[in-house]
């Protein structure tokens, strides 16, 4: 199991992979090599320090998929702050809940999402924010929030600090100061507070450590047999652990390439990016695979470079996996299952599993993860083949809900076993088939 902080996990590869492609975005016209991503991440980390972002501060990001999102994830980790992703589809009430509950000190927001101004969504939470000077934010509703900054190069709205000013704020921060800050970050430190509906209903912040995130990214990459020659197309949202952990850290931790096909999922753009960038792997949710398979461009797009992929995020319709394997040239496509409380993925099929197995199950436990099926009422493990609640424990399991000890105790036992709230059946080889939710 990897026992590294995120910054060290990335640096270990980036420093030896300087001229290989790291991050590609056709929409943004970006084609950065590892050397450039590493340098830009360091500049941004210094900028965060220059702005006064302290270790343990919570930094929220409210944005669609952009290359700056990737830089921010790495830079926040380097300075020992905690990333708080916000779904770009969130409305004002949802955004306000996350900012207040997570006690965010900094908010980065992109210009728009699906044509909607994300700054306007924030101004619904605090109408007076538009009139406040950029970089000097104060609010009665969000007393901890100190600064709002643009994520990207578009002209920011009123009261929002430009991206260039964030980077420039690090002018007085030396390499030595950044190195000392990064060296102080431990693998067991909190890296992310991920908001989710959770296993008991209301929106809660899932606490994930650097070790949890790195371990999960590495384990999924092992299952996908991802190597430095791979080019991973990532149409899934960075605001979810599937996108930010598997979509960013899994490839960047192996010297592979991250391809961001568009800011939000678009089947045509995804197919075009796969063809143009010669992607060898793709992440998807079932609905995304369906959209790609039903899109007219699937008949003319050259997807012959694809080898593998991972689909998760819900039950796959009957026949979807075999069709995707055949028509999208994905002979090693795997299927996974996970939730925010398990970082991203907890079970996954392997590339050499039979197609029937990959079409009907969510695979077996990842490396260093234990899975069992229990009676939802008694908590006693059931016999092989019997239905019950899927439970798991291991390095990728959350350390609890943020500021919610009672909610944590309801799903996470003192012995480390997490009750997922999902019903499943496990066969004698450990492969799990999801059957529904456990009534609460």
Coordinates of C-alpha atoms in Angstrom, one line a residue:
X1 CA 0.0 0.0 0.0
X2 CA 1.2 3.5 -0.9
X3 CA 1.9 5.6 2.2
X4 CA 2.6 9.0 0.7
X5 CA 1.0 12.4 0.9
X6 CA -0.6 13.5 -2.4
X7 CA 2.2 16.1 -3.2
X8 CA 4.9 13.5 -2.7
X9 CA 3.0 10.9 -4.7
X10 CA 2.8 13.3 -7.7
X11 CA 6.3 14.6 -7.4
X12 CA 7.8 11.2 -7.3
X13 CA 6.6 10.6 -10.9
X14 CA 6.7 14.1 -12.3
X15 CA 10.3 14.7 -11.5
X16 CA 11.3 11.7 -13.7
X17 CA 8.7 12.1 -16.4
X18 CA 9.4 15.7 -17.5
X19 CA 8.8 15.5 -21.2
X20 CA 5.9 13.1 -21.3
X21 CA 2.4 14.3 -21.8
X22 CA 0.6 14.9 -18.5
X23 CA -2.5 17.0 -19.1
X24 CA -4.5 17.6 -22.3
X25 CA -7.6 19.7 -22.8
X26 CA -8.8 20.2 -26.4
X27 CA -11.5 22.7 -25.1
X28 CA -8.9 24.9 -23.4
X29 CA -6.1 24.4 -26.0
X30 CA -3.9 22.8 -23.4
X31 CA -1.2 20.3 -24.0
X32 CA 1.1 20.3 -21.0
X33 CA 3.9 17.9 -20.2
X34 CA 4.8 16.7 -16.7
X35 CA 7.5 19.4 -16.4
X36 CA 5.0 22.1 -17.0
X37 CA 2.3 20.7 -14.8
X38 CA 4.8 20.3 -12.0
X39 CA 6.0 23.9 -12.4
X40 CA 2.5 25.4 -12.6
X41 CA 1.4 23.4 -9.5
X42 CA 4.4 24.8 -7.5
X43 CA 3.6 28.3 -8.6
X44 CA 0.0 27.9 -7.6
X45 CA 1.0 26.3 -4.2
X46 CA 3.2 29.4 -3.6
X47 CA 0.3 31.6 -4.5
X48 CA -1.9 29.9 -2.0
X49 CA 0.7 30.4 0.7
X50 CA 1.1 34.1 -0.3
X51 CA -2.6 34.6 0.0
X52 CA -2.5 33.2 3.6
X53 CA -4.0 29.7 3.0
X54 CA -2.7 27.9 6.1
X55 CA -2.3 24.1 6.8
X56 CA -5.7 22.6 7.6
X57 CA -7.6 25.4 5.9
X58 CA -10.6 24.3 3.8
X59 CA -10.4 25.3 0.1
X60 CA -13.7 24.9 -1.8
X61 CA -13.8 24.5 -5.6
X62 CA -17.0 25.2 -7.5
X63 CA -16.2 24.4 -11.1
X64 CA -16.7 22.2 -14.1
X65 CA -13.8 20.1 -15.4
X66 CA -10.9 22.4 -16.2
X67 CA -7.1 22.0 -16.2
X68 CA -7.0 24.5 -13.3
X69 CA -9.0 22.1 -11.2
X70 CA -6.2 19.6 -11.6
X71 CA -3.5 22.1 -10.6
X72 CA -5.6 23.2 -7.6
X73 CA -6.1 19.7 -6.4
X74 CA -2.3 19.1 -6.4
X75 CA -1.4 22.6 -5.0
X76 CA -3.9 22.5 -2.1
X77 CA -2.4 19.1 -1.1
X78 CA 1.1 20.4 -1.3
X79 CA 0.5 23.2 1.2
X80 CA -1.4 21.0 3.6
X81 CA -4.8 22.5 3.1
X82 CA -8.0 20.5 2.6
X83 CA -9.9 20.4 -0.7
X84 CA -13.7 20.7 -0.6
X85 CA -15.2 19.9 -4.1
X86 CA -18.7 21.3 -4.8
X87 CA -20.9 19.9 -7.6
X88 CA -21.0 22.5 -10.4
X89 CA -24.7 21.7 -10.7
X90 CA -25.4 22.7 -7.1
X91 CA -27.9 25.5 -6.5
X92 CA -27.4 28.4 -4.1
X93 CA -28.8 26.5 -1.1
X94 CA -26.5 23.5 -1.7
X95 CA -23.5 25.7 -2.2
X96 CA -24.3 27.7 1.0
X97 CA -24.6 24.5 3.0
X98 CA -21.2 23.2 1.9
X99 CA -19.4 26.5 2.5
X100 CA -20.9 26.9 5.9
X101 CA -20.7 23.3 7.0
X102 CA -17.2 22.8 5.8
X103 CA -16.1 26.1 7.2
X104 CA -14.3 27.0 4.0
X105 CA -11.8 29.8 4.2
X106 CA -11.3 30.1 0.4
X107 CA -13.6 29.5 -2.6
X108 CA -12.4 29.0 -6.2
X109 CA -15.2 29.2 -8.8
X110 CA -15.2 28.9 -12.5
X111 CA -17.0 31.3 -14.8
X112 CA -19.9 29.2 -16.0
X113 CA -21.4 25.8 -15.9
X114 CA -23.9 24.9 -18.7
X115 CA -24.3 28.6 -19.4
X116 CA -25.1 29.5 -15.8
X117 CA -22.8 32.0 -14.0
X118 CA -21.4 30.2 -11.0
X119 CA -20.6 33.6 -9.5
X120 CA -24.3 34.5 -9.7
X121 CA -25.1 31.2 -7.8
X122 CA -22.8 32.4 -5.1
X123 CA -24.3 35.9 -5.0
X124 CA -27.6 34.3 -4.3
X125 CA -26.0 33.0 -1.1
X126 CA -24.6 36.4 -0.3
X127 CA -25.9 39.3 -2.4
X128 CA -23.5 41.9 -0.9
X129 CA -20.4 39.9 -2.0
X130 CA -20.5 41.5 -5.5
X131 CA -19.7 44.9 -4.0
X132 CA -16.8 43.8 -1.8
X133 CA -13.1 44.4 -2.8
X134 CA -11.5 41.4 -4.5
X135 CA -9.2 39.5 -2.0
X136 CA -10.7 41.1 1.1
X137 CA -13.9 39.1 1.6
X138 CA -16.0 39.2 4.8
X139 CA -19.5 37.9 5.4
X140 CA -21.8 37.4 8.3
X141 CA -23.3 34.3 6.7
X142 CA -19.9 32.8 6.1
X143 CA -17.7 34.2 8.9
X144 CA -14.7 31.8 8.1
X145 CA -14.6 32.7 4.3
X146 CA -11.8 35.1 3.7
X147 CA -11.3 35.1 -0.1
X148 CA -13.0 34.2 -3.4
X149 CA -10.9 33.6 -6.5
X150 CA -11.5 32.8 -10.1
X151 CA -10.6 29.3 -11.3
X152 CA -9.5 30.0 -14.9
X153 CA -8.4 33.0 -17.0
X154 CA -11.8 34.5 -17.8
X155 CA -12.5 38.0 -16.4
X156 CA -13.8 37.4 -12.9
X157 CA -17.0 38.8 -11.5
X158 CA -17.1 41.6 -9.0
X159 CA -15.4 40.8 -5.7
X160 CA -13.6 37.8 -7.2
X161 CA -9.7 37.7 -7.2
X162 CA -8.4 36.9 -10.7
X163 CA -6.5 33.6 -11.2
X164 CA -3.4 35.5 -12.3
X165 CA -3.4 37.4 -9.0
X166 CA -3.6 34.2 -7.1
X167 CA -0.5 32.9 -8.9
X168 CA 1.3 36.2 -8.5
X169 CA 0.7 36.2 -4.8
X170 CA 3.5 33.6 -4.5
X171 CA 6.2 35.9 -5.7
X172 CA 7.7 36.2 -2.2
X173 CA 7.5 32.5 -1.4
X174 CA 10.8 30.7 -1.9
X175 CA 11.3 27.1 -2.9
X176 CA 12.6 26.4 0.6
X177 CA 9.4 27.7 2.2
X178 CA 7.3 25.6 -0.1
X179 CA 9.5 22.5 0.5
X180 CA 9.2 23.0 4.3
X181 CA 5.4 23.3 4.0
X182 CA 5.1 20.2 1.9
X183 CA 7.4 18.2 4.1
X184 CA 5.1 18.9 7.1
X185 CA 2.2 17.2 5.4
X186 CA 1.7 13.6 6.7
X187 CA -0.1 10.8 4.9
X188 CA -2.6 10.6 7.7
X189 CA -3.5 14.3 7.4
X190 CA -6.9 15.2 6.1
X191 CA -6.8 15.8 2.3
X192 CA -10.5 16.2 1.2
X193 CA -13.9 16.8 2.6
X194 CA -16.2 15.3 0.0
X195 CA -19.9 16.2 0.3
X196 CA -22.4 13.5 -0.5
X197 CA -25.9 12.4 0.4
X198 CA -24.1 9.7 2.4
X199 CA -25.6 6.4 3.7
X200 CA -28.1 8.0 6.0
X201 CA -29.7 10.7 3.8
X202 CA -28.6 14.3 4.6
X203 CA -25.6 16.0 3.0
X204 CA -22.5 15.3 5.0
X205 CA -18.8 15.9 4.5
X206 CA -16.8 12.7 4.1
X207 CA -13.3 13.0 5.5
X208 CA -10.6 11.4 3.4
X209 CA -6.9 11.5 4.3
X210 CA -3.9 11.7 1.9
X211 CA -3.3 8.0 2.5
X212 CA -6.9 7.1 1.7
X213 CA -6.8 8.9 -1.6
X214 CA -3.4 7.7 -2.7
X215 CA -4.1 4.1 -1.7
X216 CA -7.3 4.1 -3.7
X217 CA -5.8 5.7 -6.7
X218 CA -2.9 3.2 -6.8
X219 CA -5.2 0.2 -6.3
X220 CA -7.5 1.1 -9.1
X221 CA -4.6 1.7 -11.4
X222 CA -3.3 -1.8 -10.6
X223 CA -6.6 -3.3 -11.5
X224 CA -6.7 -1.4 -14.8
X225 CA -3.1 -2.3 -15.5
X226 CA -2.5 1.4 -16.2
X227 CA 1.0 2.3 -17.2
X228 CA 3.0 5.4 -18.3
X229 CA 2.2 4.8 -22.0
X230 CA -1.6 5.1 -21.3
X231 CA -3.7 8.1 -22.1
X232 CA -6.8 8.2 -19.9
X233 CA -9.9 10.2 -21.1
X234 CA -11.8 11.6 -18.2
X235 CA -15.4 12.8 -19.0
X236 CA -16.6 12.1 -15.4
X237 CA -16.9 15.1 -13.0
X238 CA -13.8 16.1 -11.0
X239 CA -16.3 17.1 -8.3
X240 CA -16.8 13.5 -7.4
X241 CA -14.1 11.2 -6.0
X242 CA -14.3 9.0 -9.1
X243 CA -13.2 11.9 -11.2
X244 CA -10.7 13.6 -8.9
X245 CA -9.1 10.4 -7.5
X246 CA -9.3 7.9 -10.4
X247 CA -9.4 10.5 -13.1
X248 CA -6.5 12.6 -11.8
X249 CA -4.3 10.8 -9.3
X250 CA -4.4 7.3 -10.8
X251 CA -2.9 8.4 -14.1
X252 CA -0.6 11.1 -12.7
X253 CA 0.7 8.7 -10.1
X254 CA 1.9 6.4 -12.9
X255 CA 3.3 8.8 -15.5
X256 CA 0.2 8.4 -17.8
X257 CA -1.7 11.2 -19.5
X258 CA -5.0 12.8 -18.4
X259 CA -7.3 13.9 -21.2
X260 CA -10.1 16.3 -20.3
X261 CA -12.5 16.1 -23.3
X262 CA -14.8 18.9 -22.2
X263 CA -15.9 20.9 -19.1
X264 CA -19.0 18.8 -18.7
X265 CA -19.9 15.4 -20.2
X266 CA -20.6 15.5 -24.0
X267 CA -20.7 12.2 -25.8
X268 CA -19.6 13.7 -29.1
X269 CA -16.7 15.6 -27.6
X270 CA -15.6 12.5 -25.7
X271 CA -15.5 10.4 -28.8
X272 CA -13.6 13.1 -30.7
X273 CA -11.1 13.5 -27.9
X274 CA -10.5 9.7 -27.7
X275 CA -9.8 9.7 -31.5
X276 CA -7.7 12.8 -31.7
X277 CA -5.6 12.2 -28.6
X278 CA -5.3 8.4 -29.2
X279 CA -6.7 7.6 -25.8
X280 CA -6.0 4.1 -24.5
X281 CA -8.4 4.2 -21.6
X282 CA -11.6 5.9 -20.6
X283 CA -13.6 6.4 -17.4
X284 CA -17.4 6.5 -17.6
X285 CA -20.7 6.0 -15.8
X286 CA -23.3 3.7 -17.3
X287 CA -25.3 6.6 -18.7
X288 CA -22.2 8.0 -20.4
X289 CA -21.4 4.7 -22.1
X290 CA -25.0 4.5 -23.3
X291 CA -24.8 8.1 -24.7
X292 CA -21.5 7.3 -26.5
X293 CA -22.8 4.1 -28.0
X294 CA -26.0 5.8 -29.2
X295 CA -24.2 8.9 -30.6
X296 CA -24.0 9.0 -34.4
X297 CA -20.3 9.8 -34.2
X298 CA -19.6 6.4 -32.8
X299 CA -19.8 5.0 -36.3
X300 CA -17.0 7.2 -37.7
X301 CA -14.8 8.0 -34.7
X302 CA -11.6 6.0 -34.6
X303 CA -11.5 4.5 -31.1
X304 CA -9.1 1.7 -32.1
X305 CA -6.5 3.1 -29.7
X306 CA -8.7 2.2 -26.7
X307 CA -7.7 -0.8 -24.6
X308 CA -9.3 -0.4 -21.2
X309 CA -11.7 1.6 -19.1
X310 CA -13.7 1.6 -15.9
X311 CA -17.4 2.1 -15.5
X312 CA -19.0 2.8 -12.2
X313 CA -21.6 5.0 -10.6
X314 CA -24.7 2.9 -10.9
X315 CA -26.1 -0.4 -12.1
X316 CA -25.2 -1.3 -15.7
X317 CA -28.1 -2.1 -18.0
X318 CA -28.2 -5.6 -19.3
X319 CA -26.0 -6.0 -22.3
X320 CA -24.2 -2.7 -21.8
X321 CA -20.8 -4.0 -20.9
X322 CA -20.5 -6.6 -23.8
X323 CA -21.7 -3.9 -26.3
X324 CA -19.1 -1.4 -25.0
X325 CA -16.4 -3.9 -25.1
X326 CA -17.2 -4.7 -28.7
X327 CA -18.2 -1.4 -30.2
X328 CA -15.8 0.9 -28.3
X329 CA -12.8 -1.4 -28.5
X330 CA -12.5 -1.9 -24.8
X331 CA -11.4 -5.6 -24.4
X332 CA -10.2 -4.9 -20.8
X333 CA -13.1 -2.8 -19.6
X334 CA -13.7 -3.3 -15.9
X335 CA -16.7 -2.5 -13.7
X336 CA -16.4 -1.1 -10.2
X337 CA -18.4 -0.1 -7.2
X338 CA -17.8 2.5 -4.6
X339 CA -19.1 5.6 -2.8
X340 CA -17.5 8.7 -1.3
X341 CA -17.2 7.0 2.1
X342 CA -14.8 4.5 0.4
X343 CA -12.9 7.3 -1.4
X344 CA -13.9 6.1 -4.9
X345 CA -13.8 2.4 -5.6
X346 CA -14.0 -0.6 -3.3
X347 CA -14.7 -3.5 -5.6
X348 CA -13.6 -3.9 -9.2
X349 CA -13.5 -6.6 -11.9
X350 CA -10.2 -7.5 -13.4
X351 CA -9.3 -7.2 -17.1
X352 CA -9.0 -11.0 -17.5
X353 CA -12.3 -11.8 -15.9
X354 CA -14.9 -13.4 -18.2
X355 CA -17.2 -10.9 -20.0
X356 CA -20.2 -12.5 -18.3
X357 CA -18.6 -11.8 -14.9
X358 CA -17.9 -8.2 -15.9
X359 CA -21.4 -7.8 -17.2
X360 CA -23.2 -9.0 -14.1
X361 CA -21.0 -8.1 -11.1
X362 CA -19.1 -5.2 -9.6
X363 CA -16.0 -7.4 -9.1
X364 CA -14.1 -8.2 -5.9
X365 CA -12.3 -6.2 -3.2
X366 CA -9.3 -4.1 -4.2
X367 CA -5.9 -4.7 -2.7
X368 CA -5.8 -4.2 1.1
X369 CA -9.6 -3.9 1.3
X370 CA -11.8 -6.4 3.1
X371 CA -15.4 -6.9 2.0
X372 CA -18.2 -8.9 3.7
X373 CA -21.9 -9.2 3.5
X374 CA -23.9 -9.0 6.7
X375 CA -27.5 -9.2 7.9
X376 CA -28.6 -5.5 8.0
X377 CA -30.4 -6.0 11.3
X378 CA -28.0 -8.2 13.4
X379 CA -24.7 -7.3 11.7
X380 CA -23.8 -11.0 11.5
X381 CA -22.0 -12.1 8.4
X382 CA -24.3 -14.1 6.1
X383 CA -23.5 -17.3 4.1
X384 CA -21.9 -17.2 0.7
X385 CA -24.6 -16.4 -1.9
X386 CA -27.0 -14.9 0.6
X387 CA -28.2 -11.3 0.3
X388 CA -27.2 -8.7 2.9
X389 CA -25.6 -5.4 3.4
X390 CA -22.1 -4.8 1.9
X391 CA -19.5 -3.8 4.5
X392 CA -15.9 -3.0 3.9
X393 CA -12.8 -1.8 5.7
X394 CA -9.3 -0.8 4.6
X395 CA -7.1 2.2 3.9
X396 CA -9.6 3.8 1.5
X397 CA -12.4 3.9 4.0
X398 CA -13.2 7.4 5.3
X399 CA -12.2 8.5 8.8
X400 CA -15.6 9.9 9.5
X401 CA -18.1 12.6 8.6
X402 CA -16.9 16.2 9.2
X403 CA -18.2 17.4 12.6
X404 CA -20.8 14.6 12.6
X405 CA -19.8 12.1 15.3
X406 CA -23.3 10.6 15.6
X407 CA -23.7 10.1 11.9
X408 CA -20.2 8.6 11.8
X409 CA -21.0 6.1 14.6
X410 CA -24.1 5.0 12.7
X411 CA -22.1 3.6 9.8
X412 CA -18.5 3.2 10.9
X413 CA -17.7 0.8 13.6
X414 CA -14.8 1.0 16.1
X415 CA -13.2 -1.9 14.3
X416 CA -13.1 0.0 11.0
X417 CA -16.0 -1.7 9.2
X418 CA -18.1 0.6 7.1
X419 CA -21.8 -0.2 6.5
X420 CA -22.4 1.0 2.9
X421 CA -26.2 0.9 3.0
X422 CA -26.1 -1.1 -0.2
X423 CA -27.5 -4.7 -0.5
X424 CA -25.4 -7.2 -2.3
X425 CA -24.7 -10.9 -2.9
X426 CA -21.1 -12.3 -2.9
X427 CA -20.1 -15.5 -4.7
X428 CA -17.4 -17.9 -3.4
X429 CA -14.7 -16.0 -5.3
X430 CA -15.6 -12.7 -3.7
X431 CA -17.4 -11.1 -6.6
X432 CA -20.2 -8.8 -5.5
X433 CA -23.5 -8.2 -7.3
X434 CA -25.4 -5.1 -6.0
X435 CA -29.1 -5.7 -5.5
X436 CA -30.5 -2.5 -4.0
X437 CA -30.5 -0.2 -1.0
X438 CA -30.9 -1.2 2.7
X439 CA -34.1 0.5 4.1
X440 CA -33.2 2.8 7.0

